[in-house]
mmCIF file of C-alpha atoms in Angstrom:
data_model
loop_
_atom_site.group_PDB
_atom_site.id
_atom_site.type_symbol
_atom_site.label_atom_id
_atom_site.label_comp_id
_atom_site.label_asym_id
_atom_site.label_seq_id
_atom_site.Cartn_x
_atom_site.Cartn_y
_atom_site.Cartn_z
ATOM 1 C CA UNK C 1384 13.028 124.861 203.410
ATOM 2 C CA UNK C 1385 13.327 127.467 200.643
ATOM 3 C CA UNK C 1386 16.521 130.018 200.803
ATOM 4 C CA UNK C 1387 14.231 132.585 200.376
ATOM 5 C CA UNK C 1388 11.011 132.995 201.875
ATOM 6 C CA UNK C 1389 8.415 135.729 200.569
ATOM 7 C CA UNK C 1390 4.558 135.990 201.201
ATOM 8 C CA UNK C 1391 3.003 135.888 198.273
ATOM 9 C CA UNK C 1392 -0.161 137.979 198.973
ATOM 10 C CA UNK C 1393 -2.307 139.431 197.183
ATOM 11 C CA UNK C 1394 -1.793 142.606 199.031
ATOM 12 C CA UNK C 1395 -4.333 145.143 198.321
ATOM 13 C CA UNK C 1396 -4.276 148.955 199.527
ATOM 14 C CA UNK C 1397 -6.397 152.217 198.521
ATOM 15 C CA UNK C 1398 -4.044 154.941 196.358
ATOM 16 C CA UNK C 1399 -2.015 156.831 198.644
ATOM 17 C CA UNK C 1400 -0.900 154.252 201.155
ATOM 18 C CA UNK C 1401 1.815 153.333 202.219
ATOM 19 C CA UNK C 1402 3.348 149.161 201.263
ATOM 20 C CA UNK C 1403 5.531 147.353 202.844
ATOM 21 C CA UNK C 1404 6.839 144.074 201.420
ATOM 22 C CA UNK C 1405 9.131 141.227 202.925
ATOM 23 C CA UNK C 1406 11.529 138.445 202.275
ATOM 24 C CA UNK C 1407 13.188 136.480 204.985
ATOM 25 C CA UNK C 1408 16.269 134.269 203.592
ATOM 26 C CA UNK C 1409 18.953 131.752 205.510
ATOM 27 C CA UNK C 1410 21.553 131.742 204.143
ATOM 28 C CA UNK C 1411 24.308 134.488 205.277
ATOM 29 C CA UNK C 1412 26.525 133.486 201.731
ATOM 30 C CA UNK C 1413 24.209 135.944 200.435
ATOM 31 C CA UNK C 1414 26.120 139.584 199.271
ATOM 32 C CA UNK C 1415 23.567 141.341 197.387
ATOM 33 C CA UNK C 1416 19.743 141.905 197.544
ATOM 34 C CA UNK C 1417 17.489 143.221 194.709
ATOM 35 C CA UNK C 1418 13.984 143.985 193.723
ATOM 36 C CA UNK C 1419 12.312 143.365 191.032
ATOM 37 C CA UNK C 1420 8.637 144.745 189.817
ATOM 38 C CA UNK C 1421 6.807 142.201 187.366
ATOM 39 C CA UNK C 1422 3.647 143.753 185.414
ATOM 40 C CA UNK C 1423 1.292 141.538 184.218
ATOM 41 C CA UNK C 1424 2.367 139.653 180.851
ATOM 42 C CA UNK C 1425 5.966 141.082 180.843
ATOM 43 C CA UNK C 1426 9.509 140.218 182.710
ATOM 44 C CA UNK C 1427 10.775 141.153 185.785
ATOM 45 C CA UNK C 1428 12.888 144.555 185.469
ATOM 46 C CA UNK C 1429 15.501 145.469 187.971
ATOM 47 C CA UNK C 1430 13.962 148.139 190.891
ATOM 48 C CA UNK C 1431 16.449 148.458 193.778
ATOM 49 C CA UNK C 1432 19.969 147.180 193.947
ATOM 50 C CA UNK C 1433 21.842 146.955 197.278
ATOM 51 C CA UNK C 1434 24.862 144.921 199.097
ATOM 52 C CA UNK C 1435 24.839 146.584 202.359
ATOM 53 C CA UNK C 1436 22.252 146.606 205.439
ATOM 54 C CA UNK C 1437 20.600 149.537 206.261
ATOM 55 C CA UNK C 1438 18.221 151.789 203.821
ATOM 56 C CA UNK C 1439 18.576 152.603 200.619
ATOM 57 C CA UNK C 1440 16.093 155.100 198.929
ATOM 58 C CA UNK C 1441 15.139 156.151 195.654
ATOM 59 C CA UNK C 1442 12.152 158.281 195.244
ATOM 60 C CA UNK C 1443 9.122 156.906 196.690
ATOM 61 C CA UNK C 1444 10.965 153.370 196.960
ATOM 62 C CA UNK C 1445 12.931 152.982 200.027
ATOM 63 C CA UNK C 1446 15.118 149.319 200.132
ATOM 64 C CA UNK C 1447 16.182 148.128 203.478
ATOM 65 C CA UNK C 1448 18.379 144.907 204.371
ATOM 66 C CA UNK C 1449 19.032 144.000 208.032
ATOM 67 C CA UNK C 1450 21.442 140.878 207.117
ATOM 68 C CA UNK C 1451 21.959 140.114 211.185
ATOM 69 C CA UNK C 1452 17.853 139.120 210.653
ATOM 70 C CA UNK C 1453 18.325 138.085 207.333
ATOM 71 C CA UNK C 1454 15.643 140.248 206.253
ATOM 72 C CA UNK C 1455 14.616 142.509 203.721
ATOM 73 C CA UNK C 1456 11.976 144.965 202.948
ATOM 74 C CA UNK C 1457 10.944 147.201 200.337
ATOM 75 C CA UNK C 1458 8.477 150.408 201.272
ATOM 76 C CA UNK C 1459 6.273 152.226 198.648
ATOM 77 C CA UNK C 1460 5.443 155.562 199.676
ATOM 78 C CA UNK C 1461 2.199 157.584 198.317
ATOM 79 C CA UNK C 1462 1.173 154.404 196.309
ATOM 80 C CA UNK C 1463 -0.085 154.607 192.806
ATOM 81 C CA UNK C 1464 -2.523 152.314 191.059
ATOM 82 C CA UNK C 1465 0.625 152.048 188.306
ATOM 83 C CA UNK C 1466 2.453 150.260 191.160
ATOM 84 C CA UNK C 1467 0.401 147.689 191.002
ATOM 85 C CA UNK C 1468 2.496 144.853 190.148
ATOM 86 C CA UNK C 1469 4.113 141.168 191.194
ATOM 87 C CA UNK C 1470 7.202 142.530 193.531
ATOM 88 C CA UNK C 1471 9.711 139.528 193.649
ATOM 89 C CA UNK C 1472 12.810 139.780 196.099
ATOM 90 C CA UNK C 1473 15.902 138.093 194.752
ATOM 91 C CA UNK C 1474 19.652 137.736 196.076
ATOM 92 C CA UNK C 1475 22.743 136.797 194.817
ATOM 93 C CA UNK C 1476 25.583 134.699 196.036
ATOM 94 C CA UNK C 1477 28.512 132.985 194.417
ATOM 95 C CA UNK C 1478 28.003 129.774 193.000
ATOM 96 C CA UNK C 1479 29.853 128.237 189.938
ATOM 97 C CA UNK C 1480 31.819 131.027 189.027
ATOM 98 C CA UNK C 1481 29.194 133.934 189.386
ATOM 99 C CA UNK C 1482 26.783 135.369 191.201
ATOM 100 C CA UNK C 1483 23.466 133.435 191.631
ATOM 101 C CA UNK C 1484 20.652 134.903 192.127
ATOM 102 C CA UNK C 1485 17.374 133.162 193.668
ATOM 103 C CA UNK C 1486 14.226 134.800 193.440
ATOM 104 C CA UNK C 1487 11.723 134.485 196.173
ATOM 105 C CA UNK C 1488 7.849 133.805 195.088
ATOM 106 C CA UNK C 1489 6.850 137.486 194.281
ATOM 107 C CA UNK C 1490 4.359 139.429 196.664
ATOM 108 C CA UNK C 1491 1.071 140.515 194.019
ATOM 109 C CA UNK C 1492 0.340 143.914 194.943
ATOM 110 C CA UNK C 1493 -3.307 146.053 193.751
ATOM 111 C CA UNK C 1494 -3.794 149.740 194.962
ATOM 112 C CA UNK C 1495 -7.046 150.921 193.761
ATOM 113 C CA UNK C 1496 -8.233 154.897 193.339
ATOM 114 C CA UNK B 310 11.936 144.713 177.518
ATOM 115 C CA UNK B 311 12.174 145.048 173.647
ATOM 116 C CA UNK B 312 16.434 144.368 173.920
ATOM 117 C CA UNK B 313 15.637 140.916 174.653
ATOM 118 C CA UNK B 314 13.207 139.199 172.469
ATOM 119 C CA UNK B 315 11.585 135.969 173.135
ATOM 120 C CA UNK B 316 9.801 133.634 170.471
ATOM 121 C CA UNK B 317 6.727 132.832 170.763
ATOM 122 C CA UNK B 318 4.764 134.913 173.187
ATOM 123 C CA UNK B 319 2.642 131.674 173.823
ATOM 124 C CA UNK B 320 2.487 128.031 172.515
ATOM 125 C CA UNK B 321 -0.149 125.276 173.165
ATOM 126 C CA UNK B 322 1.259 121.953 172.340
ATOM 127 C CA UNK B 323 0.772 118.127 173.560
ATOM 128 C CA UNK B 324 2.411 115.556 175.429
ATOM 129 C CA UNK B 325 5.423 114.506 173.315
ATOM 130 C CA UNK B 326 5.957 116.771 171.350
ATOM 131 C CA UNK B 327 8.981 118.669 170.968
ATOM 132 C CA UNK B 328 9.048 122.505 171.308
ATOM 133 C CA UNK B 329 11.733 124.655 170.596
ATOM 134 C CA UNK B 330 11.600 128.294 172.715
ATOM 135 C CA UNK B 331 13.742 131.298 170.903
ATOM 136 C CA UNK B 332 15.355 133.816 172.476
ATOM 137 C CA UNK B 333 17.412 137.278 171.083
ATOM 138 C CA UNK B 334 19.077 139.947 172.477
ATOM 139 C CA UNK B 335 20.372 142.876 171.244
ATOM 140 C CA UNK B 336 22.631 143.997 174.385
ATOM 141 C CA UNK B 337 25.805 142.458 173.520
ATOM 142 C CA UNK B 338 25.479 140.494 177.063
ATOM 143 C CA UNK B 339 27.846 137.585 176.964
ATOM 144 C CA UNK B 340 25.686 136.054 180.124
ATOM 145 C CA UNK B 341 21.968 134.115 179.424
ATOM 146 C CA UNK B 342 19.294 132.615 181.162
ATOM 147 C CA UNK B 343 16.426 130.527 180.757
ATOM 148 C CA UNK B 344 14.060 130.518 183.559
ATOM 149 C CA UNK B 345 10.855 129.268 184.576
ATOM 150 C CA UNK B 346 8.059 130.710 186.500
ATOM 151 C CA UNK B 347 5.345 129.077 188.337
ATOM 152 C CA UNK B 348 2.723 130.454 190.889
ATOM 153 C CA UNK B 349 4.207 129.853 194.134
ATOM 154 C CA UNK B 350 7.346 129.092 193.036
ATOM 155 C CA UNK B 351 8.982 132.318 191.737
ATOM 156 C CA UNK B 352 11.652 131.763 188.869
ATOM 157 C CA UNK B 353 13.905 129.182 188.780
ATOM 158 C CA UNK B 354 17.083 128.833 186.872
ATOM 159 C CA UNK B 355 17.050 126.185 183.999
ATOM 160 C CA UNK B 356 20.114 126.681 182.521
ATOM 161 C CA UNK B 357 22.496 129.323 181.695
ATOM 162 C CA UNK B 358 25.650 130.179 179.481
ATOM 163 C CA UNK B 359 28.584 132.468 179.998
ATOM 164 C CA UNK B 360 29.709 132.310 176.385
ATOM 165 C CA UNK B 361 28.930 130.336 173.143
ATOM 166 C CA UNK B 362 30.823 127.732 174.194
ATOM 167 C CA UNK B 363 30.217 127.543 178.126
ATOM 168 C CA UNK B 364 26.801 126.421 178.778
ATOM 169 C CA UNK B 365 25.520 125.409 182.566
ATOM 170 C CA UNK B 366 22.958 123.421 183.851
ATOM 171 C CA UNK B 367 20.654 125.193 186.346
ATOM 172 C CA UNK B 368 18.607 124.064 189.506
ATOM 173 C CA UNK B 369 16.151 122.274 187.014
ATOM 174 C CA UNK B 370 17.304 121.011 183.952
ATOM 175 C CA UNK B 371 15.802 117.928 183.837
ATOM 176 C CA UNK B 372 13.921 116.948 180.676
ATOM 177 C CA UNK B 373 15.298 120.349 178.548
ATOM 178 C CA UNK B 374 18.345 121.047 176.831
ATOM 179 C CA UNK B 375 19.632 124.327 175.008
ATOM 180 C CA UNK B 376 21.619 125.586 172.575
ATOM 181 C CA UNK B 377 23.942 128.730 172.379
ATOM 182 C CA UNK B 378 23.855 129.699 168.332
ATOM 183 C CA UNK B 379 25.361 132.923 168.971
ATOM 184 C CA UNK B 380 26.286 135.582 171.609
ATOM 185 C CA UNK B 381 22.919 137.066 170.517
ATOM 186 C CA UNK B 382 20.931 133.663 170.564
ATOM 187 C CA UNK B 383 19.770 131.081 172.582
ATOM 188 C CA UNK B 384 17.200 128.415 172.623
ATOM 189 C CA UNK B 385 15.313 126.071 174.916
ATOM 190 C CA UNK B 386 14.011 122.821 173.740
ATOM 191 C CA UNK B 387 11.852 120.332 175.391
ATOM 192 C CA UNK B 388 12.269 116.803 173.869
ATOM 193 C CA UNK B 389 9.167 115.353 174.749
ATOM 194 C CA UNK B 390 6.805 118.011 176.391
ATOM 195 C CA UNK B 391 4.993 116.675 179.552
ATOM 196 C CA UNK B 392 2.532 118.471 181.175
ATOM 197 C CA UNK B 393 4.006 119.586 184.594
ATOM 198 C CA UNK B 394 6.177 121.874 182.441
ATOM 199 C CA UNK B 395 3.600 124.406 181.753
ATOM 200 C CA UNK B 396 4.711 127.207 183.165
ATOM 201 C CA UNK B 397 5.805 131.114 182.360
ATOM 202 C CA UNK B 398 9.643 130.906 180.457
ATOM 203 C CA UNK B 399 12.083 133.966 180.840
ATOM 204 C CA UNK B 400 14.978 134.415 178.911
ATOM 205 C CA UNK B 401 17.386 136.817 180.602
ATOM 206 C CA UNK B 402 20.918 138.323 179.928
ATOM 207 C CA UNK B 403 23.444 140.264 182.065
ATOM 208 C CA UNK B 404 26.736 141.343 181.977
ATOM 209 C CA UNK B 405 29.473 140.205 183.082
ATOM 210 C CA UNK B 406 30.415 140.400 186.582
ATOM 211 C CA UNK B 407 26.961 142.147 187.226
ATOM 212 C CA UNK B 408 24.391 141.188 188.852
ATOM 213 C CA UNK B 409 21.594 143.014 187.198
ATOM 214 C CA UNK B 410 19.804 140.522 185.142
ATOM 215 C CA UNK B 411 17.242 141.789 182.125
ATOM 216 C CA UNK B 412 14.608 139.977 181.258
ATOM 217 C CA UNK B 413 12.377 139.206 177.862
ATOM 218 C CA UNK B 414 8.685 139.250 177.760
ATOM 219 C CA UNK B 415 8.571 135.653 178.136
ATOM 220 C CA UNK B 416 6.673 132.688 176.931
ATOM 221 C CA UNK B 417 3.162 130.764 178.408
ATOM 222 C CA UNK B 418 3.325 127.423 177.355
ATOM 223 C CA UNK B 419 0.598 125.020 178.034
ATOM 224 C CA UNK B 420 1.399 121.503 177.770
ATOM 225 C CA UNK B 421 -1.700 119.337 177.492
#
């Protein structure tokens, strides 16, 4: 069984909408949950950041982490086609003298005009 | 991300052969990373290094190595290519005692 668990879509909505993506993970040594957007051809770069459960938001990107679930969402508000993207959860815990992260498969999101 | 540089951009080579993957940054991170990326899969962690002289294996190291020329440098060989490692490689670099991990444009290499 994977540590972290995310459905790897595609996911496709028209402009506007409004996404919701998921990763499920088991084990509670994890501290701190992130989200990273991947366009096509380039690296992942950092989008949310948190270490606590509950919601964190940041424009039209809203983070949540329920830890007693061991789940974690990210919500796009108003979609834009320029968020389409390969949305990869990762989380962190302390192995070997830092923080390790492990990525989960990356959800492929399209919105279309 | 043009602060982390990663040479080439894509390779086609054959079984046995040995490829050498580049990587640069121009962060001053202490921390790297070499990942790979297959569909599926998401990234996995090859090997890392905390300093020039610290240097980690990762949850798949088999059948590469690395080397840490500088704070600013490192590489990823493969000794003898084989085909299952075709895949997407990331270098990446972070800071230390952060999480936040920043990534280079990567290389496709297609072992045939």
């Amino acid at each position: 069984q994977k540590e972290v668990e995310q459905d790897p879509g595609p996911l496709s909505v028209p402009e506007g909408a409004i996404v919701s993506l998921n990763c499920t993970y088991s084990n509670s040594a994890f501290q701190y949950f992130m989200w990273y957007r991947q366009y096509s051809r380039k690296g992942p770069e950092l989008l949310m950041y948190t270490y606590s459960s509950g919601n964190k938001e940041d424009g039209r990107f809203t983070a949540q982490v329920d830890k007693s679930s061991k789940y974690i969402s990210l919500f796009i508000r108003d979609s834009q086609p320029s968020d389409s993207a390969t949305y990869l959860c990762a989380m962190s815990k302390h192995s070997g003298g830092y923080n390790k992260l492990i990525f989960g498969a990356g959800t492929r999101l399209a919105v279309h005009p | 991300d043009a602060d982390v540089t990663q040479t080439p951009r894509n390779r086609i080579t054959k079984t046995g052969k040995r490829i050498m993957l580049e990587c640069s940054q121009t962060k001053g991170h202490d921390r790297m990373y070499w990942y790979r990326q297959d569909p599926g899969l998401g990234l996995r962690l090859i090997y890392y290094s905390f300093d020039v002289k610290d240097i980690n294996k990762g949850e798949i190291s088999d059948g590469y190595s690395v080397s840490r020329q500088a704070q600013a440098k490192f590489s990823l060989s493969l000794e003898s290519a084989i085909p299952n490692q075709t895949a997407l490689y990331f270098c990446a670099t972070s800071e230390l005692e952060r999480d936040e991990q920043f990534f280079g444009p990567g290389t496709r290499l297609t072992v045939l």
